[in-house]
Amino acid sequence: MISDEISAHYKEIIRLLGEDPEREGLKKSPERIAKAMQFMLQGYEKDPVETLKSAMFLEEDYKQMVIVKDIDFYSLCEHHLLPFFGKVHVAYIPRKYITGLSKIPRVVDIFARRLQIQERLTLQIKECIQQTLNPLGVIVVIEAQHLCMQMRGVEKQNSLTTTSDFTGSFQQAKTREEFMNLIKR
């Protein structure tokens, strides 16, 4: 079983770090870590395109922004395996299809629950929605805190990283500006 293999490796890591993996407080830690890692990285097991397609509907004349903002996400930085987390804001302008509103946060979770970097996460969400729904445009903005910057390295606890990517209609400054005004807190 994969969980047993992961657990055995964490037991060895604990030992290599100078701790006793048989100590009372650490005995079950390798198993707990293995289960936590499998949960946090479950995005590899899901297909974001199929998730969007599972609730894809024809919409006749709606050609305005559909915005899902303040989507909480948690991910693991692939460089240090430390968490980064924050908010994702997504909008698209339908051409022909819309999707169930809950599918947008599900797509965010699928990509976030993989070893990630924020820039790639932004791009993957945008590309998935663009390629699956073929809207007039998509925009994704992510605001995140990175524990690899807060707990180690430069140790800047209040830093916030923002990334964005967009297609189609959102290449027009006026459309992007409207989106940015709508997602302001």
PDB file of C-alpha atoms in Angstrom:
ATOM      1  CA  MET A   1       0.000   0.000   0.000  1.00  0.00           C
ATOM      2  CA  ILE A   2       1.361   3.447  -0.983  1.00  0.00           C
ATOM      3  CA  SER A   3       0.533   4.934   2.435  1.00  0.00           C
ATOM      4  CA  ASP A   4       2.801   2.361   4.122  1.00  0.00           C
ATOM      5  CA  GLU A   5       5.690   3.226   1.799  1.00  0.00           C
ATOM      6  CA  ILE A   6       5.307   6.962   2.407  1.00  0.00           C
ATOM      7  CA  SER A   7       5.057   6.333   6.151  1.00  0.00           C
ATOM      8  CA  ALA A   8       8.294   4.289   6.149  1.00  0.00           C
ATOM      9  CA  HIS A   9      10.148   7.112   4.399  1.00  0.00           C
ATOM     10  CA  TYR A  10       8.908   9.694   6.899  1.00  0.00           C
ATOM     11  CA  LYS A  11       9.954   7.448   9.777  1.00  0.00           C
ATOM     12  CA  GLU A  12      13.468   7.408   8.302  1.00  0.00           C
ATOM     13  CA  ILE A  13      13.433  11.193   7.789  1.00  0.00           C
ATOM     14  CA  ILE A  14      12.499  11.687  11.448  1.00  0.00           C
ATOM     15  CA  ARG A  15      15.410   9.423  12.440  1.00  0.00           C
ATOM     16  CA  LEU A  16      17.832  11.267  10.097  1.00  0.00           C
ATOM     17  CA  LEU A  17      16.822  14.589  11.653  1.00  0.00           C
ATOM     18  CA  GLY A  18      18.051  13.303  15.016  1.00  0.00           C
ATOM     19  CA  GLU A  19      14.751  12.325  16.619  1.00  0.00           C
ATOM     20  CA  ASP A  20      13.595   8.960  17.895  1.00  0.00           C
ATOM     21  CA  PRO A  21      10.689   7.837  15.668  1.00  0.00           C
ATOM     22  CA  GLU A  22       9.696   5.377  18.423  1.00  0.00           C
ATOM     23  CA  ARG A  23       9.241   8.171  20.974  1.00  0.00           C
ATOM     24  CA  GLU A  24       5.625   8.299  22.226  1.00  0.00           C
ATOM     25  CA  GLY A  25       4.731  11.586  20.538  1.00  0.00           C
ATOM     26  CA  LEU A  26       6.265  10.515  17.214  1.00  0.00           C
ATOM     27  CA  LYS A  27       5.204   6.847  16.951  1.00  0.00           C
ATOM     28  CA  LYS A  28       2.178   7.507  14.758  1.00  0.00           C
ATOM     29  CA  SER A  29       3.517  10.670  13.084  1.00  0.00           C
ATOM     30  CA  PRO A  30       4.802   8.911   9.943  1.00  0.00           C
ATOM     31  CA  GLU A  31       1.326   7.428   9.323  1.00  0.00           C
ATOM     32  CA  ARG A  32      -0.373  10.769   9.965  1.00  0.00           C
ATOM     33  CA  ILE A  33       2.063  12.594   7.661  1.00  0.00           C
ATOM     34  CA  ALA A  34       1.528  10.001   4.912  1.00  0.00           C
ATOM     35  CA  LYS A  35      -2.265  10.416   5.127  1.00  0.00           C
ATOM     36  CA  ALA A  36      -1.947  14.208   5.203  1.00  0.00           C
ATOM     37  CA  MET A  37       0.304  14.239   2.129  1.00  0.00           C
ATOM     38  CA  GLN A  38      -2.064  11.981   0.203  1.00  0.00           C
ATOM     39  CA  PHE A  39      -4.962  14.290   1.098  1.00  0.00           C
ATOM     40  CA  MET A  40      -3.084  17.490   0.249  1.00  0.00           C
ATOM     41  CA  LEU A  41      -1.922  16.060  -3.081  1.00  0.00           C
ATOM     42  CA  GLN A  42      -5.138  14.392  -4.216  1.00  0.00           C
ATOM     43  CA  GLY A  43      -5.369  16.692  -7.247  1.00  0.00           C
ATOM     44  CA  TYR A  44      -3.353  14.210  -9.287  1.00  0.00           C
ATOM     45  CA  GLU A  45      -6.271  11.771  -9.091  1.00  0.00           C
ATOM     46  CA  LYS A  46      -8.867  14.138 -10.599  1.00  0.00           C
ATOM     47  CA  ASP A  47      -9.450  15.526 -14.087  1.00  0.00           C
ATOM     48  CA  PRO A  48     -10.240  19.274 -14.083  1.00  0.00           C
ATOM     49  CA  VAL A  49     -11.589  19.197 -17.663  1.00  0.00           C
ATOM     50  CA  GLU A  50     -14.060  16.425 -16.799  1.00  0.00           C
ATOM     51  CA  THR A  51     -15.070  18.401 -13.706  1.00  0.00           C
ATOM     52  CA  LEU A  52     -16.011  21.423 -15.845  1.00  0.00           C
ATOM     53  CA  LYS A  53     -17.707  19.276 -18.480  1.00  0.00           C
ATOM     54  CA  SER A  54     -19.826  17.508 -15.858  1.00  0.00           C
ATOM     55  CA  ALA A  55     -21.902  20.685 -15.484  1.00  0.00           C
ATOM     56  CA  MET A  56     -21.530  22.393 -18.868  1.00  0.00           C
ATOM     57  CA  PHE A  57     -24.694  24.066 -20.105  1.00  0.00           C
ATOM     58  CA  LEU A  58     -25.719  25.971 -23.201  1.00  0.00           C
ATOM     59  CA  GLU A  59     -26.591  29.570 -22.454  1.00  0.00           C
ATOM     60  CA  GLU A  60     -28.343  31.605 -25.120  1.00  0.00           C
ATOM     61  CA  ASP A  61     -27.429  35.263 -24.832  1.00  0.00           C
ATOM     62  CA  TYR A  62     -25.387  35.859 -21.686  1.00  0.00           C
ATOM     63  CA  LYS A  63     -22.195  37.590 -22.785  1.00  0.00           C
ATOM     64  CA  GLN A  64     -21.220  39.356 -19.556  1.00  0.00           C
ATOM     65  CA  MET A  65     -18.693  38.405 -16.886  1.00  0.00           C
ATOM     66  CA  VAL A  66     -19.300  35.419 -14.672  1.00  0.00           C
ATOM     67  CA  ILE A  67     -17.122  35.947 -11.591  1.00  0.00           C
ATOM     68  CA  VAL A  68     -16.319  33.574  -8.765  1.00  0.00           C
ATOM     69  CA  LYS A  69     -14.125  35.452  -6.316  1.00  0.00           C
ATOM     70  CA  ASP A  70     -12.475  34.830  -2.971  1.00  0.00           C
ATOM     71  CA  ILE A  71     -12.009  31.100  -3.572  1.00  0.00           C
ATOM     72  CA  ASP A  72      -9.872  29.878  -0.680  1.00  0.00           C
ATOM     73  CA  PHE A  73      -7.069  27.532  -1.678  1.00  0.00           C
ATOM     74  CA  TYR A  74      -4.170  25.696  -0.060  1.00  0.00           C
ATOM     75  CA  SER A  75      -1.235  24.231  -1.952  1.00  0.00           C
ATOM     76  CA  LEU A  76       2.280  22.914  -1.390  1.00  0.00           C
ATOM     77  CA  CYS A  77       5.251  24.725  -2.888  1.00  0.00           C
ATOM     78  CA  GLU A  78       7.195  22.246  -4.977  1.00  0.00           C
ATOM     79  CA  HIS A  79      10.503  23.831  -3.974  1.00  0.00           C
ATOM     80  CA  HIS A  80      10.273  23.362  -0.194  1.00  0.00           C
ATOM     81  CA  LEU A  81       7.076  21.324   0.325  1.00  0.00           C
ATOM     82  CA  LEU A  82       5.772  24.134   2.508  1.00  0.00           C
ATOM     83  CA  PRO A  83       2.229  25.486   2.189  1.00  0.00           C
ATOM     84  CA  PHE A  84       1.139  28.524   0.272  1.00  0.00           C
ATOM     85  CA  PHE A  85      -2.434  29.676   0.502  1.00  0.00           C
ATOM     86  CA  GLY A  86      -4.780  32.524  -0.259  1.00  0.00           C
ATOM     87  CA  LYS A  87      -7.574  33.565  -2.601  1.00  0.00           C
ATOM     88  CA  VAL A  88      -8.281  32.896  -6.256  1.00  0.00           C
ATOM     89  CA  HIS A  89     -10.540  35.152  -8.325  1.00  0.00           C
ATOM     90  CA  VAL A  90     -11.823  33.817 -11.650  1.00  0.00           C
ATOM     91  CA  ALA A  91     -14.007  35.350 -14.337  1.00  0.00           C
ATOM     92  CA  TYR A  92     -15.015  34.284 -17.799  1.00  0.00           C
ATOM     93  CA  ILE A  93     -17.259  35.755 -20.480  1.00  0.00           C
ATOM     94  CA  PRO A  94     -19.369  32.998 -22.049  1.00  0.00           C
ATOM     95  CA  ARG A  95     -19.404  32.526 -25.792  1.00  0.00           C
ATOM     96  CA  LYS A  96     -21.685  29.502 -25.928  1.00  0.00           C
ATOM     97  CA  TYR A  97     -21.259  27.483 -22.738  1.00  0.00           C
ATOM     98  CA  ILE A  98     -21.452  28.154 -19.023  1.00  0.00           C
ATOM     99  CA  THR A  99     -20.563  25.762 -16.237  1.00  0.00           C
ATOM    100  CA  GLY A 100     -22.009  25.155 -12.796  1.00  0.00           C
ATOM    101  CA  LEU A 101     -20.601  27.787 -10.447  1.00  0.00           C
ATOM    102  CA  SER A 102     -19.276  25.175  -8.003  1.00  0.00           C
ATOM    103  CA  LYS A 103     -17.104  23.699 -10.754  1.00  0.00           C
ATOM    104  CA  ILE A 104     -14.784  26.719 -10.803  1.00  0.00           C
ATOM    105  CA  PRO A 105     -13.654  26.247  -7.152  1.00  0.00           C
ATOM    106  CA  ARG A 106     -13.370  22.507  -7.821  1.00  0.00           C
ATOM    107  CA  VAL A 107     -10.988  23.184 -10.720  1.00  0.00           C
ATOM    108  CA  VAL A 108      -8.971  25.493  -8.435  1.00  0.00           C
ATOM    109  CA  ASP A 109      -8.748  22.725  -5.817  1.00  0.00           C
ATOM    110  CA  ILE A 110      -7.707  20.065  -8.330  1.00  0.00           C
ATOM    111  CA  PHE A 111      -4.748  22.122  -9.526  1.00  0.00           C
ATOM    112  CA  ALA A 112      -3.914  23.480  -6.040  1.00  0.00           C
ATOM    113  CA  ARG A 113      -3.770  19.983  -4.557  1.00  0.00           C
ATOM    114  CA  ARG A 114      -0.634  19.137  -6.497  1.00  0.00           C
ATOM    115  CA  LEU A 115       2.975  20.128  -5.939  1.00  0.00           C
ATOM    116  CA  GLN A 116       2.792  23.636  -7.354  1.00  0.00           C
ATOM    117  CA  ILE A 117       4.137  27.080  -7.909  1.00  0.00           C
ATOM    118  CA  GLN A 118       1.742  30.025  -7.927  1.00  0.00           C
ATOM    119  CA  GLU A 119       2.581  31.078 -11.471  1.00  0.00           C
ATOM    120  CA  ARG A 120       1.781  27.625 -12.898  1.00  0.00           C
ATOM    121  CA  LEU A 121      -1.385  27.359 -10.806  1.00  0.00           C
ATOM    122  CA  THR A 122      -2.630  30.642 -12.305  1.00  0.00           C
ATOM    123  CA  LEU A 123      -1.861  29.470 -15.835  1.00  0.00           C
ATOM    124  CA  GLN A 124      -3.398  25.999 -15.407  1.00  0.00           C
ATOM    125  CA  ILE A 125      -6.712  27.335 -14.097  1.00  0.00           C
ATOM    126  CA  LYS A 126      -6.930  29.855 -16.944  1.00  0.00           C
ATOM    127  CA  GLU A 127      -6.024  27.336 -19.647  1.00  0.00           C
ATOM    128  CA  CYS A 128      -8.430  24.688 -18.355  1.00  0.00           C
ATOM    129  CA  ILE A 129     -11.398  27.080 -18.423  1.00  0.00           C
ATOM    130  CA  GLN A 130     -10.396  28.567 -21.784  1.00  0.00           C
ATOM    131  CA  GLN A 131      -9.902  25.219 -23.495  1.00  0.00           C
ATOM    132  CA  THR A 132     -12.968  23.532 -21.988  1.00  0.00           C
ATOM    133  CA  LEU A 133     -15.617  26.277 -22.188  1.00  0.00           C
ATOM    134  CA  ASN A 134     -14.106  28.263 -25.089  1.00  0.00           C
ATOM    135  CA  PRO A 135     -15.359  31.565 -23.654  1.00  0.00           C
ATOM    136  CA  LEU A 136     -14.749  35.039 -25.058  1.00  0.00           C
ATOM    137  CA  GLY A 137     -12.138  35.462 -22.333  1.00  0.00           C
ATOM    138  CA  VAL A 138     -10.882  34.215 -18.968  1.00  0.00           C
ATOM    139  CA  ILE A 139      -9.011  35.990 -16.183  1.00  0.00           C
ATOM    140  CA  VAL A 140      -7.460  34.472 -13.079  1.00  0.00           C
ATOM    141  CA  VAL A 141      -5.897  36.442 -10.212  1.00  0.00           C
ATOM    142  CA  ILE A 142      -4.273  34.708  -7.240  1.00  0.00           C
ATOM    143  CA  GLU A 143      -3.200  36.402  -4.009  1.00  0.00           C
ATOM    144  CA  ALA A 144      -1.174  34.136  -1.734  1.00  0.00           C
ATOM    145  CA  GLN A 145       1.050  33.918   1.295  1.00  0.00           C
ATOM    146  CA  HIS A 146       4.011  31.560   1.035  1.00  0.00           C
ATOM    147  CA  LEU A 147       5.301  29.920   4.193  1.00  0.00           C
ATOM    148  CA  CYS A 148       8.628  29.302   2.450  1.00  0.00           C
ATOM    149  CA  MET A 149       9.065  33.109   2.534  1.00  0.00           C
ATOM    150  CA  GLN A 150       7.553  33.562   5.991  1.00  0.00           C
ATOM    151  CA  MET A 151       9.085  30.700   7.994  1.00  0.00           C
ATOM    152  CA  ARG A 152      12.508  30.490   6.366  1.00  0.00           C
ATOM    153  CA  GLY A 153      14.665  32.394   3.920  1.00  0.00           C
ATOM    154  CA  VAL A 154      13.788  36.103   4.001  1.00  0.00           C
ATOM    155  CA  GLU A 155      11.225  35.620   6.814  1.00  0.00           C
ATOM    156  CA  LYS A 156       8.779  38.291   5.617  1.00  0.00           C
ATOM    157  CA  GLN A 157       5.574  37.434   7.465  1.00  0.00           C
ATOM    158  CA  ASN A 158       3.323  40.020   5.820  1.00  0.00           C
ATOM    159  CA  SER A 159       4.337  39.488   2.204  1.00  0.00           C
ATOM    160  CA  LEU A 160       1.636  38.742  -0.351  1.00  0.00           C
ATOM    161  CA  THR A 161       2.309  37.465  -3.868  1.00  0.00           C
ATOM    162  CA  THR A 162      -0.158  38.297  -6.661  1.00  0.00           C
ATOM    163  CA  THR A 163      -0.230  36.622 -10.057  1.00  0.00           C
ATOM    164  CA  SER A 164      -2.635  37.071 -12.954  1.00  0.00           C
ATOM    165  CA  ASP A 165      -3.232  35.671 -16.396  1.00  0.00           C
ATOM    166  CA  PHE A 166      -5.942  36.378 -18.949  1.00  0.00           C
ATOM    167  CA  THR A 167      -7.172  35.690 -22.475  1.00  0.00           C
ATOM    168  CA  GLY A 168      -9.510  37.129 -25.077  1.00  0.00           C
ATOM    169  CA  SER A 169     -11.772  39.983 -23.971  1.00  0.00           C
ATOM    170  CA  PHE A 170      -9.701  40.512 -20.829  1.00  0.00           C
ATOM    171  CA  GLN A 171      -6.810  41.726 -22.957  1.00  0.00           C
ATOM    172  CA  GLN A 172      -8.763  44.989 -23.197  1.00  0.00           C
ATOM    173  CA  ALA A 173      -7.757  47.273 -20.313  1.00  0.00           C
ATOM    174  CA  LYS A 174     -11.363  48.411 -19.758  1.00  0.00           C
ATOM    175  CA  THR A 175     -12.596  44.815 -19.261  1.00  0.00           C
ATOM    176  CA  ARG A 176      -9.688  43.962 -16.924  1.00  0.00           C
ATOM    177  CA  GLU A 177     -10.341  47.155 -14.952  1.00  0.00           C
ATOM    178  CA  GLU A 178     -14.013  46.258 -14.541  1.00  0.00           C
ATOM    179  CA  PHE A 179     -13.004  42.819 -13.215  1.00  0.00           C
ATOM    180  CA  MET A 180     -10.458  44.295 -10.809  1.00  0.00           C
ATOM    181  CA  ASN A 181     -13.053  46.763  -9.474  1.00  0.00           C
ATOM    182  CA  LEU A 182     -15.548  43.943  -8.962  1.00  0.00           C
ATOM    183  CA  ILE A 183     -13.138  41.778  -6.959  1.00  0.00           C
ATOM    184  CA  LYS A 184     -11.969  44.559  -4.632  1.00  0.00           C
ATOM    185  CA  ARG A 185     -12.783  43.846  -1.031  1.00  0.00           C
TER     186      ARG A 185
END
